[in-house]
mmCIF file of C-alpha atoms in Angstrom:
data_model
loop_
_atom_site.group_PDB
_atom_site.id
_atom_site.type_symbol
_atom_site.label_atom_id
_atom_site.label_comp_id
_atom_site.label_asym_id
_atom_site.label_seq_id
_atom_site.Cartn_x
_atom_site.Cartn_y
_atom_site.Cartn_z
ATOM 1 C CA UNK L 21 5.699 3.631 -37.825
ATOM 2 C CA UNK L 22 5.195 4.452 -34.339
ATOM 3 C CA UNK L 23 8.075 5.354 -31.807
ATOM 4 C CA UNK L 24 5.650 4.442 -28.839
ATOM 5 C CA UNK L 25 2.175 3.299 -28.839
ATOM 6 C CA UNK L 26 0.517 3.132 -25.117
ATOM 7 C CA UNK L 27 -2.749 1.221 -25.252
ATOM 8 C CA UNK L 28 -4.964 2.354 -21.980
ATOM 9 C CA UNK L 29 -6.402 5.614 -20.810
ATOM 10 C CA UNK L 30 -6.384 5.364 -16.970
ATOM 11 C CA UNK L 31 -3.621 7.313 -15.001
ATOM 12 C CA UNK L 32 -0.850 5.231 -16.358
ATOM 13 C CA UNK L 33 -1.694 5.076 -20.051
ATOM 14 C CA UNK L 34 -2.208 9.384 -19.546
ATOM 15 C CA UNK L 35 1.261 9.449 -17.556
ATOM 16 C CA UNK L 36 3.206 7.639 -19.933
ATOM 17 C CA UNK L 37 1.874 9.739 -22.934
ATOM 18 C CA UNK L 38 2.547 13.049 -21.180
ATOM 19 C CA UNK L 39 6.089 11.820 -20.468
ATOM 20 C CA UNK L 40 6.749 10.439 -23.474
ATOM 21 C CA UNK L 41 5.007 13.250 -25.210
ATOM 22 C CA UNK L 42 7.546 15.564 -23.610
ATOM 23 C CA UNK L 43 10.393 13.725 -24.717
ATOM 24 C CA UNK L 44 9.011 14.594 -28.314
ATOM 25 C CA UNK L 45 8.692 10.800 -29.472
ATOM 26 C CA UNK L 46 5.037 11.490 -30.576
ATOM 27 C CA UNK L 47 3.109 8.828 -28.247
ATOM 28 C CA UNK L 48 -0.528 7.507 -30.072
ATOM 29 C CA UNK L 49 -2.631 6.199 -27.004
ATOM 30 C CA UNK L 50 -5.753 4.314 -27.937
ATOM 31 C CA UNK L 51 -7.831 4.947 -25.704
ATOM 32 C CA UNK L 52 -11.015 2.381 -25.828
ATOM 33 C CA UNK L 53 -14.786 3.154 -26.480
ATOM 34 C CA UNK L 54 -14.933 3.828 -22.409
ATOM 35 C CA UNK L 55 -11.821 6.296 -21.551
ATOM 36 C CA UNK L 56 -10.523 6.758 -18.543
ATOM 37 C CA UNK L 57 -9.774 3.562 -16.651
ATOM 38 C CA UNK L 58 -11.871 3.031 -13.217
ATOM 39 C CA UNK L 59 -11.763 6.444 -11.898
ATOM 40 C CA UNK L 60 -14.258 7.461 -14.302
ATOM 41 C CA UNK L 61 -16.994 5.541 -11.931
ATOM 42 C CA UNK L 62 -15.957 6.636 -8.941
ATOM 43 C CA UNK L 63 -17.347 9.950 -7.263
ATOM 44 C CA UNK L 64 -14.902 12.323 -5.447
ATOM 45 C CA UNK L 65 -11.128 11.028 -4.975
ATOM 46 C CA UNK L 66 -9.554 12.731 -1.886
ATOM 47 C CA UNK L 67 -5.910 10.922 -2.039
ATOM 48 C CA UNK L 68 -4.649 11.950 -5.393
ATOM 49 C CA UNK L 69 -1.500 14.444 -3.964
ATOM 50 C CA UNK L 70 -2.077 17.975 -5.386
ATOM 51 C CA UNK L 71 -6.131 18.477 -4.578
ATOM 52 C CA UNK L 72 -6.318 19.761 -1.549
ATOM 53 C CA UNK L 73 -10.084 19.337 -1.730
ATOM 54 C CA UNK L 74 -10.167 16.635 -3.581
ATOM 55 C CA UNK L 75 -11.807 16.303 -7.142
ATOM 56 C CA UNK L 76 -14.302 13.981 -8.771
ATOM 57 C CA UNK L 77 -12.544 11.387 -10.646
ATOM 58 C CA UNK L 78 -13.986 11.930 -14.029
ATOM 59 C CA UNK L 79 -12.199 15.555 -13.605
ATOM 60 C CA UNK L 80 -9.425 14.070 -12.834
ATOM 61 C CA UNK L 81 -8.753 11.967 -15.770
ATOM 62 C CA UNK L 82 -10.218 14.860 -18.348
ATOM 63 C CA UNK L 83 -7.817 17.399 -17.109
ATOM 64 C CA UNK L 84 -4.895 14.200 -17.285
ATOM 65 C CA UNK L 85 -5.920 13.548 -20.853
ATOM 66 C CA UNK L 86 -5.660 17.336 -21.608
ATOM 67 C CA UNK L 87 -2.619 17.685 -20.254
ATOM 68 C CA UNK L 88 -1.318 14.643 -22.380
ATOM 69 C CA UNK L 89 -2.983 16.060 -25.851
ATOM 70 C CA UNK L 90 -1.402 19.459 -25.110
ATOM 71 C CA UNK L 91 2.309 17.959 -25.295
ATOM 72 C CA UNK L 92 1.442 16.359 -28.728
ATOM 73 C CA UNK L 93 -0.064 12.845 -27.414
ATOM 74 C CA UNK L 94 -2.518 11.808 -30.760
ATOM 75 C CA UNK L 95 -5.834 9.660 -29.539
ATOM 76 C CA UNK L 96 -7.577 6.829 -31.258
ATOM 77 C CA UNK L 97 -10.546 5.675 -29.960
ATOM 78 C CA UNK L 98 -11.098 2.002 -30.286
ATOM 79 C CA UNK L 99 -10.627 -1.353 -28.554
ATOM 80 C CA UNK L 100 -7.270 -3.396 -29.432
ATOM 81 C CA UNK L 101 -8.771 -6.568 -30.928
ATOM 82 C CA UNK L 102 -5.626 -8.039 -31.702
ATOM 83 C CA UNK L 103 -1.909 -7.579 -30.778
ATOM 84 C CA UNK L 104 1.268 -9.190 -32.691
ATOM 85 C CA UNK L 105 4.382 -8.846 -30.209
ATOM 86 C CA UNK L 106 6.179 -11.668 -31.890
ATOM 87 C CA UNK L 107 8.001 -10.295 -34.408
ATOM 88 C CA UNK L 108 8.857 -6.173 -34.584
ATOM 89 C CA UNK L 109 8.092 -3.998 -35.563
ATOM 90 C CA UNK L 110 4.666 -4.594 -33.181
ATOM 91 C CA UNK L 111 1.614 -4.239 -34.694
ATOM 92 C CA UNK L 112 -1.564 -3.622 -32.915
ATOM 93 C CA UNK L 113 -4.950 -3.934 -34.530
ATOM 94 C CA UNK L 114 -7.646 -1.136 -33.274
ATOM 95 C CA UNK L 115 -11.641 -3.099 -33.940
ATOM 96 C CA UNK L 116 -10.645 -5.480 -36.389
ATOM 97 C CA UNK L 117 -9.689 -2.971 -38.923
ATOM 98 C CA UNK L 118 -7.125 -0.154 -38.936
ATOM 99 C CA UNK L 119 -3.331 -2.072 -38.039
ATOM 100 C CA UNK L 120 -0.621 0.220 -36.278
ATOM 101 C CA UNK L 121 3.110 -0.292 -36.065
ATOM 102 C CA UNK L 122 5.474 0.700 -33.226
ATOM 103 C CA UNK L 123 8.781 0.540 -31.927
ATOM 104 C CA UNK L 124 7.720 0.232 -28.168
ATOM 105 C CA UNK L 125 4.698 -0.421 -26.525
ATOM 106 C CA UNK L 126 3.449 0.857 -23.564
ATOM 107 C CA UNK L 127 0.535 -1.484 -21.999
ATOM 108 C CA UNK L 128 -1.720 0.009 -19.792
ATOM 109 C CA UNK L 129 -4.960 -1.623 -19.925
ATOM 110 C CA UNK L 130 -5.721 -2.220 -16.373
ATOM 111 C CA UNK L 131 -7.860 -4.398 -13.953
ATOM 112 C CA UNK L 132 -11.274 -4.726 -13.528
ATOM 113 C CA UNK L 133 -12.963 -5.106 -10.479
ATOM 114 C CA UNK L 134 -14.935 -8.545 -10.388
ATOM 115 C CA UNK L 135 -18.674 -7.823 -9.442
ATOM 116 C CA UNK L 136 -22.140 -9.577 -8.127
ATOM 117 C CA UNK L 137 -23.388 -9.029 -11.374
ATOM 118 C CA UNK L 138 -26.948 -7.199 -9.794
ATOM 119 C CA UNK L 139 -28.361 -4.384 -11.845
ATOM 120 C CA UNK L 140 -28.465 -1.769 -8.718
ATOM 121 C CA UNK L 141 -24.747 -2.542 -7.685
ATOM 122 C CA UNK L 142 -23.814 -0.523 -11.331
ATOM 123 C CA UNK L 143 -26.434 2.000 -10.491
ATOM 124 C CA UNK L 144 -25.256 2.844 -6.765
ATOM 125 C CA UNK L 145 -21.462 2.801 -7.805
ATOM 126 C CA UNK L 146 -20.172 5.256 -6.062
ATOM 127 C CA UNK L 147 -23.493 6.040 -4.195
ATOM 128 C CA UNK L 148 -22.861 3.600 -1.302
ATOM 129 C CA UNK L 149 -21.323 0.876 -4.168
ATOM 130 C CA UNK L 150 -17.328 0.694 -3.863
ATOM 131 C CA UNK L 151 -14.707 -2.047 -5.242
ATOM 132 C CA UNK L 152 -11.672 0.136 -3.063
ATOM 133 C CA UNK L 153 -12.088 0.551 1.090
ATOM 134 C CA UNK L 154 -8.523 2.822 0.940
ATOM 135 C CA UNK L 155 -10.226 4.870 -1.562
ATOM 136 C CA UNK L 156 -13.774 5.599 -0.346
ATOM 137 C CA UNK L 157 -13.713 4.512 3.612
ATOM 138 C CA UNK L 158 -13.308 7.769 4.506
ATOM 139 C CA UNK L 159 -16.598 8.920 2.927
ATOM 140 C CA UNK L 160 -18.529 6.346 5.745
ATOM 141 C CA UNK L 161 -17.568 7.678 9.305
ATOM 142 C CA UNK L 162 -20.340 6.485 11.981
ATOM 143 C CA UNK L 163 -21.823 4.323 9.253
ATOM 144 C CA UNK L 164 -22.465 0.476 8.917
ATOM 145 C CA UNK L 165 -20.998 -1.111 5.997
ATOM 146 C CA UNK L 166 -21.348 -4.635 4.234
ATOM 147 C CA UNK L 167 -18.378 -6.491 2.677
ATOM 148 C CA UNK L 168 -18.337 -9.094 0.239
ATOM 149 C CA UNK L 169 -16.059 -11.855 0.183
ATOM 150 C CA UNK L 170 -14.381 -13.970 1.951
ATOM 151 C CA UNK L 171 -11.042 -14.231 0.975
ATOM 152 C CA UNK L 172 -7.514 -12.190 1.990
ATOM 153 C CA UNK L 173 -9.006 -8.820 -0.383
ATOM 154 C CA UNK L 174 -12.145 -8.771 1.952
ATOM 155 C CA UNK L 175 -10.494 -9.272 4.979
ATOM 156 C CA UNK L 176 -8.139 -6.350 4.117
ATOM 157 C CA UNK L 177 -11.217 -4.265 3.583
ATOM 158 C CA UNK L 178 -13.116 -5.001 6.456
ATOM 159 C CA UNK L 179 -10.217 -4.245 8.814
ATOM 160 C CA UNK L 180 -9.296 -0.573 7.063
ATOM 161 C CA UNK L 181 -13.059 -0.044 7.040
ATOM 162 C CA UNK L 182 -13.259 -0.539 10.779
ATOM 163 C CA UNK L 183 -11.379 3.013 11.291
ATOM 164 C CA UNK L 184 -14.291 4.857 10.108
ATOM 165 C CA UNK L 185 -17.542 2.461 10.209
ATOM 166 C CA UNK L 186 -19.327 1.492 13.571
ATOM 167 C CA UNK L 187 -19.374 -1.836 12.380
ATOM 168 C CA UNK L 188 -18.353 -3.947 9.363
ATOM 169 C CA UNK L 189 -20.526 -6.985 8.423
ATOM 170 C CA UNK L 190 -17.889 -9.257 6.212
ATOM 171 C CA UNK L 191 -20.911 -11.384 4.079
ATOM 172 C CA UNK L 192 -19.675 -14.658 2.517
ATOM 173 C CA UNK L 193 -21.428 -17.372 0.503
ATOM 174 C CA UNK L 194 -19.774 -20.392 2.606
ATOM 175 C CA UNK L 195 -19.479 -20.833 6.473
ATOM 176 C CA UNK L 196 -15.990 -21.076 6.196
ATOM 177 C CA UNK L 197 -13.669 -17.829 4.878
ATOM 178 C CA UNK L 198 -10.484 -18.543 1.886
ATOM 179 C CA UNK L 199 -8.382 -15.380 3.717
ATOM 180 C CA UNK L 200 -4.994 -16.827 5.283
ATOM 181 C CA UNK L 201 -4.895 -17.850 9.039
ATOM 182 C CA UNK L 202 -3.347 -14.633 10.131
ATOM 183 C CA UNK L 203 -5.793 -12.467 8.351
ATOM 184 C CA UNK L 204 -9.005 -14.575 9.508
ATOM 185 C CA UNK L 205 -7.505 -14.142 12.952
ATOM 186 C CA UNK L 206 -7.263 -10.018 12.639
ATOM 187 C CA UNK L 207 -10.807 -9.867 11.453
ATOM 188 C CA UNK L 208 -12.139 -12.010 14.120
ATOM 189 C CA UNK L 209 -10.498 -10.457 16.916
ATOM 190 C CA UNK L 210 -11.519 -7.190 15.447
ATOM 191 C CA UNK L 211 -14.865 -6.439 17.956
ATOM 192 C CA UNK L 212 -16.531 -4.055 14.675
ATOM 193 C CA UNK L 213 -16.567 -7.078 12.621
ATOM 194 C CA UNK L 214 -19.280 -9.492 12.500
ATOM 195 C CA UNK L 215 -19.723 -12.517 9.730
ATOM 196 C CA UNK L 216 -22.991 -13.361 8.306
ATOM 197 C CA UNK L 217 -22.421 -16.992 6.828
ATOM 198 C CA UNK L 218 -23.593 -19.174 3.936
ATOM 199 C CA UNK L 219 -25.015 -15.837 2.798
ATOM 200 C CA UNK L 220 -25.529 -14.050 -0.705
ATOM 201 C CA UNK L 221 -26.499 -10.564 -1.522
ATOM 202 C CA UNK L 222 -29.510 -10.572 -3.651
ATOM 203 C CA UNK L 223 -30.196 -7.250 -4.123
ATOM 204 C CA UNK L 224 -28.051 -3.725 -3.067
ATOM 205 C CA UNK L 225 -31.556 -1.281 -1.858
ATOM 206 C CA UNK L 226 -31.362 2.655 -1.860
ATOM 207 C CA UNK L 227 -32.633 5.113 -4.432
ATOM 208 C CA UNK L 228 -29.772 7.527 -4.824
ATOM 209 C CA UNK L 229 -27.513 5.632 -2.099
ATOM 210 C CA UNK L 230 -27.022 2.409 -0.342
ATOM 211 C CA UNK L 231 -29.544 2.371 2.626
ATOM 212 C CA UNK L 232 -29.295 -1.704 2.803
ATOM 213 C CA UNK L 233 -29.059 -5.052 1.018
ATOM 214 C CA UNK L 234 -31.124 -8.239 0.895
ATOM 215 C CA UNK L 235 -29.524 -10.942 1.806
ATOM 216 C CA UNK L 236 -30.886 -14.380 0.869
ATOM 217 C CA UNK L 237 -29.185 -17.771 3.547
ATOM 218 C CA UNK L 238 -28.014 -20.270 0.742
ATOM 219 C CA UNK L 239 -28.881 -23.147 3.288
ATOM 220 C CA UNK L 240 -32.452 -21.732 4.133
ATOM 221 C CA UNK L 241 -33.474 -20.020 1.404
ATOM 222 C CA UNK L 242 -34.392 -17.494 3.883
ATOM 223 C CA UNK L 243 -34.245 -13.876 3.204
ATOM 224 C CA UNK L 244 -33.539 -10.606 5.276
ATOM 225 C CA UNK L 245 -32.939 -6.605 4.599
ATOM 226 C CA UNK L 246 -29.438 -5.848 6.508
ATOM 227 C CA UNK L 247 -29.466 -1.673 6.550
ATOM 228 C CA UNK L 248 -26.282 -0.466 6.014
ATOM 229 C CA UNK L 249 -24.534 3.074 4.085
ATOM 230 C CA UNK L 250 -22.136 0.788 1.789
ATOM 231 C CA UNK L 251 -21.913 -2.367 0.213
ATOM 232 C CA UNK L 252 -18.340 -2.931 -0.580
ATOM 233 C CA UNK L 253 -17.474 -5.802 -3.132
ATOM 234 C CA UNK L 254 -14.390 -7.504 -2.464
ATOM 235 C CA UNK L 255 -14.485 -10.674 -4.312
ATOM 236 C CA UNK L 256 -11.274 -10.472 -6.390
ATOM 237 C CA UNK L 257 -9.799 -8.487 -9.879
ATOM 238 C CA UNK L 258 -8.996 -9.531 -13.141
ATOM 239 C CA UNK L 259 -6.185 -7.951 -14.981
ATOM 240 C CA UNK L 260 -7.456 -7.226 -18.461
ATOM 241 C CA UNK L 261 -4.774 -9.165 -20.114
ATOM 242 C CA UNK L 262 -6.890 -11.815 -22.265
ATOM 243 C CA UNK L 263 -5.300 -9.988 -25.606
ATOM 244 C CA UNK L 264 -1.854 -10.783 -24.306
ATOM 245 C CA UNK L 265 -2.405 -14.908 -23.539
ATOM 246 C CA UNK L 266 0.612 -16.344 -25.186
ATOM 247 C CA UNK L 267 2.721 -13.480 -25.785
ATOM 248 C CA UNK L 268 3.596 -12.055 -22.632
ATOM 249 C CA UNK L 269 4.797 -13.874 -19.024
ATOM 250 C CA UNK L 270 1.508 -13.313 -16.795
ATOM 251 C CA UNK L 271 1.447 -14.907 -13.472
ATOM 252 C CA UNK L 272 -1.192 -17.030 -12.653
ATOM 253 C CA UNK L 273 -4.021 -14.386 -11.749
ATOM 254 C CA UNK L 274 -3.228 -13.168 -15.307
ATOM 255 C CA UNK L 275 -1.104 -9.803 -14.134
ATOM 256 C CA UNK L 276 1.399 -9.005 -16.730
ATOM 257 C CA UNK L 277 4.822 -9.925 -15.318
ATOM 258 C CA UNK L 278 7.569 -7.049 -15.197
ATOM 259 C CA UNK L 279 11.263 -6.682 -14.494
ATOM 260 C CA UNK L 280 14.091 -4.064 -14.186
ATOM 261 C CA UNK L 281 11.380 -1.631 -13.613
ATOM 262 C CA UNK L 282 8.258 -2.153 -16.621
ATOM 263 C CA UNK L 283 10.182 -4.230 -19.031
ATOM 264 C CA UNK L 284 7.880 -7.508 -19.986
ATOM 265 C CA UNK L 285 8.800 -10.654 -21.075
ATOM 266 C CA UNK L 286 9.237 -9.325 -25.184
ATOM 267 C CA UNK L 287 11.922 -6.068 -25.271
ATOM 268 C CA UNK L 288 10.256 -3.167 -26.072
ATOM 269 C CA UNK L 289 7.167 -4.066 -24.057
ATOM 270 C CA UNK L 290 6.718 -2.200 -21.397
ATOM 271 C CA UNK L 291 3.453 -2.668 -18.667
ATOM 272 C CA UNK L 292 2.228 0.060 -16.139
ATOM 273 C CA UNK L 293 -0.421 0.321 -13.537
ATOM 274 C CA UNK L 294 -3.286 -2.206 -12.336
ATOM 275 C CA UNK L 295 -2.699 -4.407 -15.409
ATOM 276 C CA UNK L 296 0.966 -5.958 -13.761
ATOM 277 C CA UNK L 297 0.138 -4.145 -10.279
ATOM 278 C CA UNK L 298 -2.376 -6.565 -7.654
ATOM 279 C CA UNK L 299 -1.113 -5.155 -5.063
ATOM 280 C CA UNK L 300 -1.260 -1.210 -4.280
ATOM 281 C CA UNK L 301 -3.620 -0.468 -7.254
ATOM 282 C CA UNK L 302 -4.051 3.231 -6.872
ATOM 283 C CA UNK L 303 -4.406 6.114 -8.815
ATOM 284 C CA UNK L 304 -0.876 7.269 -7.701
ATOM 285 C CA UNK L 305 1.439 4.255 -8.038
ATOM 286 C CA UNK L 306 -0.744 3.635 -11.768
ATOM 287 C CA UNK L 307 0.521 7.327 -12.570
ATOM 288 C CA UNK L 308 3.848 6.602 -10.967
ATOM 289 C CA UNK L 309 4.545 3.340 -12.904
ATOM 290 C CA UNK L 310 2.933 5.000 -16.278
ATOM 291 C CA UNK L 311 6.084 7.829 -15.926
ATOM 292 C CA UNK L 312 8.121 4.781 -15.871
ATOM 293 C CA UNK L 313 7.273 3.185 -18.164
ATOM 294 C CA UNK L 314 7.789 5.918 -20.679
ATOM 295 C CA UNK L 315 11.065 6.521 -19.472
ATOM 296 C CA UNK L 316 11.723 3.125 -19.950
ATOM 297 C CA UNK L 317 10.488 3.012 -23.613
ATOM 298 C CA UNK L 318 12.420 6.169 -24.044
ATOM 299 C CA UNK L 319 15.781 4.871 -22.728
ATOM 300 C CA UNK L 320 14.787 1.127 -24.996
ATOM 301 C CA UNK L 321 15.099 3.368 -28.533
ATOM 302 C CA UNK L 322 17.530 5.433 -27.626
ATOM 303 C CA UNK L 323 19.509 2.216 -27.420
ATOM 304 C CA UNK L 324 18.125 0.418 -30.297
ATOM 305 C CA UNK L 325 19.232 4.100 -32.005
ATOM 306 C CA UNK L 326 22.902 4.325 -30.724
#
C-alpha cells in the first residue's frame, strides 16, 4: 500500500515526488518507457528561473529526477495500462501485469502536442521544428518562420513570433481561418504576417535544421519550396487522459478537470501540469502545480489520518 503514487515524469510528476518525498510519505512515480515529459525533445530551454544560461532540456529533467530519487522517490518504469479510481484503495496497473495500491494519486501524465505526421518534422524537432513559440521564438531573431494552423493556438503563435522573426507566414489547409474574430483581426493587421491559403505542408526540408518546407495548394495540386528557419506546428494538443475516460470529470478537449487547487472529480485524486493545464503549459507552472499537488495529497491523508 502506497501513501502516494504520481504517474508522469515531466516537471510536475518530478515536483510532486520531490515534495512529497520530503514530507517522508515515500512517493513511487512510474515513469513510462519514454521519461521525461516534452522537454526531453526540445534543445536548450532559456525560461526555466534559476539557469542563467539556460540548459538543454534533457539536463533539465535528469538533474529533476535526481533530485527526486535523492529524497527517497522509488521509480518504475512502465506505461499505466489500466487505472481503478472507483473504489479505494486505487489501484493502478503498470503493462498489464504488476497492480499497485495507493492512498492518493498524483496524475501527471501530460499533453501531447498534435503533429503533421511527416517523418522530417520528428527529425528537425528542435532543429527549426517547434510545437511552443514562447519557448523557442527567441532562438529565430531576423529569421522567417512558417506556422501551422489556423485556429486561436496559431494565431497566438504567429503574433509572439512576430517580436523576433522578419516575417511570419501563418499556413492553413482552408481559405478561411477557425481563430476568433478578435484574434483573426490582430494577425491580419499585424504587417509581419502573411497567410498562404488552402495550403498543406508536404514536406519540412533542411539537413540538420529547417532551411524551408514544401508546400503543396489543396485546390491546384500545385507545389512550391517556401524557405524559412522554423516550421512551427500549431494545430492543437491532446491531454493524455484516454486511461481516465469515465472516471474522472474532463472537459470537452479531454483536460482533466480540477478544483480547490488539484483536487479531481474522485478525493484523493489529484492532477498537475499540461494534463488539466491548456492554457499556460510551461515548464514552470507544470513544476508549480506538481508542488501542489503533493501538498495537496499530503494535507488529503493527513485528514483521512486524524
Amino acid at each position: 500500500m502506497r501513501n502516494i503514487v504520481i504517474i508522469g515524469s515531466g516537471p510536475a510528476g518530478l515536483t510532486a515526488a520531490i515534495y512529497s518525498a520530503r514530507a517522508n510519505l515515500a512517493p513511487l512515480l512510474i515513469e513510462g518507457w519514454q521519461s521525461g515529459g516534452q522537454l526531453t525533445t526540445t534543445t536548450e530551454v532559456e525560461n526555466y528561473p534559476g539557469f542563467a544560461k539556460g540548459i538543454m532540456g534533457p539536463e533539465l529533467m535528469k538533474d529533476m529526477r535526481a533530485q527526486a530519487e535523492r529524497f527517497g522517490t522509488e521509480f518504475l518504469t512502465g506505461d499505466v495500462s489500466a487505472v481503478t479510481f472507483t473504489q479505494r484503495p486505487f489501484s493502478i496497473t503498470i503493462d498489464g501485469e504488476q497492480t499497485v495500491q495507493a492512498k492518493t494519486v498524483i496524475i501527471a501524465t501530460g499533453a501531447s502536442a498534435i503533429q503533421i505526421g511527416l517523418p522530417n518534422e520528428k527529425r528537425l524537432t528542435g532543429h527549426g521544428v517547434s510545437t511552443c513559440a514562447t519557448c523557442d521564438g527567441f532562438f529565430f531573431k531576423g529569421k522567417e518562420l512558417i506556422v501551422v494552423g489556423g485556429g486561436d493556438s496559431a494565431m497566438e503563435e504567429a503574433n509572439f513570433l512576430t517580436k523576433f522573426a522578419t516575417k511570419v507566414s501563418i499556413v492553413h489547409r482552408r481559405d478561411k481561418l477557425r481563430a476568433s474574430k478578435i484574434m483573426q483581426d490582430r494577425s491580419m493587421k499585424n504587417e509581419k504576417i502573411s497567410f498562404v491559403w488552402n495550403s498543406a505542408v508536404e514536406d519540412i526540408l533542411g539537413e540538420e535544421v529547417v532551411t524551408g518546407v514544401r508546400l503543396k495548394n489543396l485546390v491546384t495540386g500545385k507545389t512550391v519550396v517556401l524557405p524559412c528557419a522554423g516550421v512551427f506546428v500549431a494545430i492543437g494538443h491532446m491531454p493524455n487522459t484516454a486511461l481516465f475516460a469515465g472516471q474522472l470529470g474532463m472537459d470537452a478537449k479531454g483536460y482533466l478537470i480540477t478544483k480547490n487547487g488539484t483536487a479531481t472529480s474522485v478525493p484523493g485524486i489529484f492532477a498537475a501540469g499540461d494534463v488539466q493545464d491548456s492554457t499556460y503549459r510551461q515548464a514552470i507552472t507544470a513544476a508549480g502545480s506538481g508542488c501542489m499537488a503533493a501538498i495537496d495529497a499530503e494535507r488529503f491523508l493527513e485528514s483521512r489520518e486524524g
